[in-house]
Coordinates of N, CA, C and O in Angstrom, one line a residue:
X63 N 133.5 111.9 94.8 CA 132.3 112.1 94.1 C 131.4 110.9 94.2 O 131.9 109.7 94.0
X64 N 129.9 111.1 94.6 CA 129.2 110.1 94.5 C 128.8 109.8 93.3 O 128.4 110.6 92.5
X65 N 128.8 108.4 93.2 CA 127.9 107.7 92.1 C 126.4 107.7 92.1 O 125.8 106.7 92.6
X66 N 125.8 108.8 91.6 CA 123.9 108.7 91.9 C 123.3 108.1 90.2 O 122.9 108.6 89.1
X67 N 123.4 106.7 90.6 CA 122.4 106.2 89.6 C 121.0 105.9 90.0 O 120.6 105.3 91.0
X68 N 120.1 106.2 88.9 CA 118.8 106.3 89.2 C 118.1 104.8 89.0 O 118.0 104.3 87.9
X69 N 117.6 104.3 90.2 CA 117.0 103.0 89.7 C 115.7 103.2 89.4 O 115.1 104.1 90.0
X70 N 115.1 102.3 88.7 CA 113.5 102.6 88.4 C 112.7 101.4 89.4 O 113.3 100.5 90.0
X71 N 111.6 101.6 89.6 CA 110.8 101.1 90.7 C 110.4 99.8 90.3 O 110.0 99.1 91.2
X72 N 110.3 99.2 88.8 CA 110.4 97.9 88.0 C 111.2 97.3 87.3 O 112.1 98.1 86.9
X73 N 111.3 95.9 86.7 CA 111.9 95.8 85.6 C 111.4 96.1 83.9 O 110.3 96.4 83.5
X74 N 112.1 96.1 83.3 CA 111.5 96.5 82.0 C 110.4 95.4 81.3 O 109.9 95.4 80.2
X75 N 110.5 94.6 82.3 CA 109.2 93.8 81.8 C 107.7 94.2 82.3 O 106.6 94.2 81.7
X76 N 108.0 94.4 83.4 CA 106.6 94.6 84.3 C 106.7 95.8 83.9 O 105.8 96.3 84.6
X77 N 107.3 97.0 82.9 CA 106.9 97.8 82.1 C 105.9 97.9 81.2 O 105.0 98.7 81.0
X78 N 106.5 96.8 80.4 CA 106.1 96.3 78.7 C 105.0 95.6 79.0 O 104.3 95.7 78.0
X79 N 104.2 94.8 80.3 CA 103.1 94.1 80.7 C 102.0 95.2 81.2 O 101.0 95.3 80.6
X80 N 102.4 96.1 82.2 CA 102.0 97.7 82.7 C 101.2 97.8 81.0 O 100.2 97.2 80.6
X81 N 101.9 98.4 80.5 CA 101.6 99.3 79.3 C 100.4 98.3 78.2 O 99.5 98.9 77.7
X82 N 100.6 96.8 78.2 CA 100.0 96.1 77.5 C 98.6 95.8 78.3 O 97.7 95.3 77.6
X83 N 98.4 96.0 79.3 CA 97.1 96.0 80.3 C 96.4 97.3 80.0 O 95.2 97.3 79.7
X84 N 97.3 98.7 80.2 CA 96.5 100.1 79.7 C 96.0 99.9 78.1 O 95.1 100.5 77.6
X85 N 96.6 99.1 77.5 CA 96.2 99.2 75.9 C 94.9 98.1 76.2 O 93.8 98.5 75.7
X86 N 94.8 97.3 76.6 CA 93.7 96.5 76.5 C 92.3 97.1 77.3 O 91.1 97.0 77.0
X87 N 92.9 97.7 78.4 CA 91.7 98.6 79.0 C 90.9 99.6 78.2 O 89.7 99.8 78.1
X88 N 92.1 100.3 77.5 CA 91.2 101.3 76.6 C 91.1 101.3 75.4 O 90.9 102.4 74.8
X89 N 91.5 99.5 74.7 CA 90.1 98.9 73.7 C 88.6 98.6 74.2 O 87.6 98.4 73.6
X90 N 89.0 98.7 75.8 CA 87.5 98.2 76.4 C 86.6 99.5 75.9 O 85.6 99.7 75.2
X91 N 87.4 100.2 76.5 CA 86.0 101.4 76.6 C 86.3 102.2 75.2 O 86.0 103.4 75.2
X92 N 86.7 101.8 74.5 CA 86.6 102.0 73.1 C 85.9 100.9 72.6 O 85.2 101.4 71.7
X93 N 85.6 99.6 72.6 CA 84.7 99.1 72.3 C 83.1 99.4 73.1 O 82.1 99.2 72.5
X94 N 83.2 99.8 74.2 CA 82.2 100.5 75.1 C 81.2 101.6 73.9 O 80.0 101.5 73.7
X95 N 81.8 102.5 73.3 CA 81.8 103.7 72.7 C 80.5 103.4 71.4 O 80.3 102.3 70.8
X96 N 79.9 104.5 71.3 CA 78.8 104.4 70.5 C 77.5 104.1 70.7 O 77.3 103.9 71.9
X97 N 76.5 104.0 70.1 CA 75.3 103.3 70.1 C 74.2 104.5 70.6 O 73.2 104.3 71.3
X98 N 74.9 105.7 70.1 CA 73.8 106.8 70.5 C 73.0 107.1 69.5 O 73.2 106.4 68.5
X99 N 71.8 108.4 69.3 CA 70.6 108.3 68.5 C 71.2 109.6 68.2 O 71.9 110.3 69.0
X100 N 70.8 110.0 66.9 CA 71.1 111.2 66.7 C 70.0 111.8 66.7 O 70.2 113.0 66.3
X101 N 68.9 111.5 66.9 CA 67.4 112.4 67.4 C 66.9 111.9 69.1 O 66.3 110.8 69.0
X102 N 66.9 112.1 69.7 CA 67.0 112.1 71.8 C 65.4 112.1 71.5 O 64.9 111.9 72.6
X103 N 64.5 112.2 70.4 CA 63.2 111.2 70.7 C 63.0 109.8 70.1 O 61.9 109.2 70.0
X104 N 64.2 109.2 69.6 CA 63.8 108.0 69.1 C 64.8 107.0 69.9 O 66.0 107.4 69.9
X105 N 64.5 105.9 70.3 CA 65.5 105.0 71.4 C 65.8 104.6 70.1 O 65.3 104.8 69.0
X106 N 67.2 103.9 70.7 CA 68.5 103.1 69.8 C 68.9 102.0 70.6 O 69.4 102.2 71.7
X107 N 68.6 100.6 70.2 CA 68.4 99.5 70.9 C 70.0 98.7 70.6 O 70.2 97.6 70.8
X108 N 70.6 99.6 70.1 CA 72.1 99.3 69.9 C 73.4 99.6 71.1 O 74.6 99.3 71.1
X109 N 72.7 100.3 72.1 CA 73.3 100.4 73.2 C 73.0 99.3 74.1 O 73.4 99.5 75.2
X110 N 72.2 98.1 73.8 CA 72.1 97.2 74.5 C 72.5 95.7 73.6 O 71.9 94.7 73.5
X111 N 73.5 96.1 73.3 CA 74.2 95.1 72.3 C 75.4 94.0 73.0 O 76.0 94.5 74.0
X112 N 75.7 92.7 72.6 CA 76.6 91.8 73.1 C 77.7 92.8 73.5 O 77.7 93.2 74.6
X113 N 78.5 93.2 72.6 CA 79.6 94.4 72.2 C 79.5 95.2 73.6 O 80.4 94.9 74.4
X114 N 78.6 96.0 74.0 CA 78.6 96.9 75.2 C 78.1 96.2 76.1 O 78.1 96.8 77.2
X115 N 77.6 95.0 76.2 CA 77.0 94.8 77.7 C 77.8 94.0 78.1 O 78.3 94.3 79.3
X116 N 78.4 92.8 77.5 CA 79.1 92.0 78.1 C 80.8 92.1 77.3 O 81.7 91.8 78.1
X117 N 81.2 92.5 76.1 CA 82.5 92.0 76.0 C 83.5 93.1 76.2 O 84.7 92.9 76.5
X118 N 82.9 94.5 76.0 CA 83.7 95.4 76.6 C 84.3 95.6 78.1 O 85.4 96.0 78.5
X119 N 82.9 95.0 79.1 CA 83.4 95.3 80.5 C 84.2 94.1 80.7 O 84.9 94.3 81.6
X120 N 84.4 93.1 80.3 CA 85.0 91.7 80.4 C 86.4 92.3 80.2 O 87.3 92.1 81.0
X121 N 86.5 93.1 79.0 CA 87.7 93.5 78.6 C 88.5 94.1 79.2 O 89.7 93.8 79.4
X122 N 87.7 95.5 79.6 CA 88.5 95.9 80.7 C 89.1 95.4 81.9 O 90.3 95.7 82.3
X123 N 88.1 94.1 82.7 CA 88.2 94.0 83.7 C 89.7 93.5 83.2 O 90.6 94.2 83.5
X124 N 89.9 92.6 82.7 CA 90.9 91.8 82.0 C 92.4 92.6 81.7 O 93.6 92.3 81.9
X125 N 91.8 93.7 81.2 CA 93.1 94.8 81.3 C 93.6 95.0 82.8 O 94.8 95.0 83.1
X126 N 92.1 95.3 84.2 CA 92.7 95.7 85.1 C 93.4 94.4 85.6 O 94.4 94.7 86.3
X127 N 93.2 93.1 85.5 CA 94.1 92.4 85.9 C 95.1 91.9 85.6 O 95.6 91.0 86.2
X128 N 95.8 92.8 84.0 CA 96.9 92.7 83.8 C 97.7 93.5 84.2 O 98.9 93.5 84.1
X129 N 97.0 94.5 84.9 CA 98.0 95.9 85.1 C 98.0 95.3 86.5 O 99.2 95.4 86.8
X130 N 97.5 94.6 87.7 CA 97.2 94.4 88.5 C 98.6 93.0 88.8 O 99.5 93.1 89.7
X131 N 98.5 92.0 88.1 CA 99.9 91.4 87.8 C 101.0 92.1 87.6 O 102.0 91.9 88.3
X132 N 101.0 93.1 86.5 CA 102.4 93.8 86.2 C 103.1 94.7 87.5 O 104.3 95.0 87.7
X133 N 102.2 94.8 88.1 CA 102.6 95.5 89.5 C 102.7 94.7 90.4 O 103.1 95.5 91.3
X134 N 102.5 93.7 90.9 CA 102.5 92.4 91.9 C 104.1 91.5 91.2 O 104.9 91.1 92.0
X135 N 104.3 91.4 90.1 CA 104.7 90.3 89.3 C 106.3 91.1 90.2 O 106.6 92.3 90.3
X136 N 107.3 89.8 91.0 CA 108.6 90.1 91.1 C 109.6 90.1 90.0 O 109.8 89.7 88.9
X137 N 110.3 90.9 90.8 CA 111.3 91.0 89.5 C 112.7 89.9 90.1 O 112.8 89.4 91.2
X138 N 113.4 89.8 89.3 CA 114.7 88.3 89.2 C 115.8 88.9 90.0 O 116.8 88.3 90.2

């Protein structure tokens, strides 16, 4: 009888890193979120706010280079 153990493709760190880069991506675009008008004839100058122009995309990017390490990073 063969022994078929299943190996996974990382370690359980570059798991727990993986997973903490998707969580930070999608506070990005959860801080992204909002700043719409609820009447489409009056502009809302809230969609051009610090919050959505600059700290959200920052965020993300930041997420994609942790997910981008967690998948590069060797394992021991």
């Amino acid at each position: 009888m063969k022994n078929n153990t299943q190996e996974f493709l990382f370690d359980k760190v570059n798991y727990k890193i993986l997973l903490a880069g998707i969580a930070v991506i999608a506070l990005g675009f959860i801080l992204m979120s909002g700043g719409g008008s609820e009447d489409p004839n009056v502009f809302n100058e809230d969609i051009f706010n610090f919050r959505r122009i600059r700290l959200a995309p920052t965020t993300v990017l930041i997420g994609f280079g942790i997910t981008i390490y967690s998948i590069l990073k060797s394992s021991k």
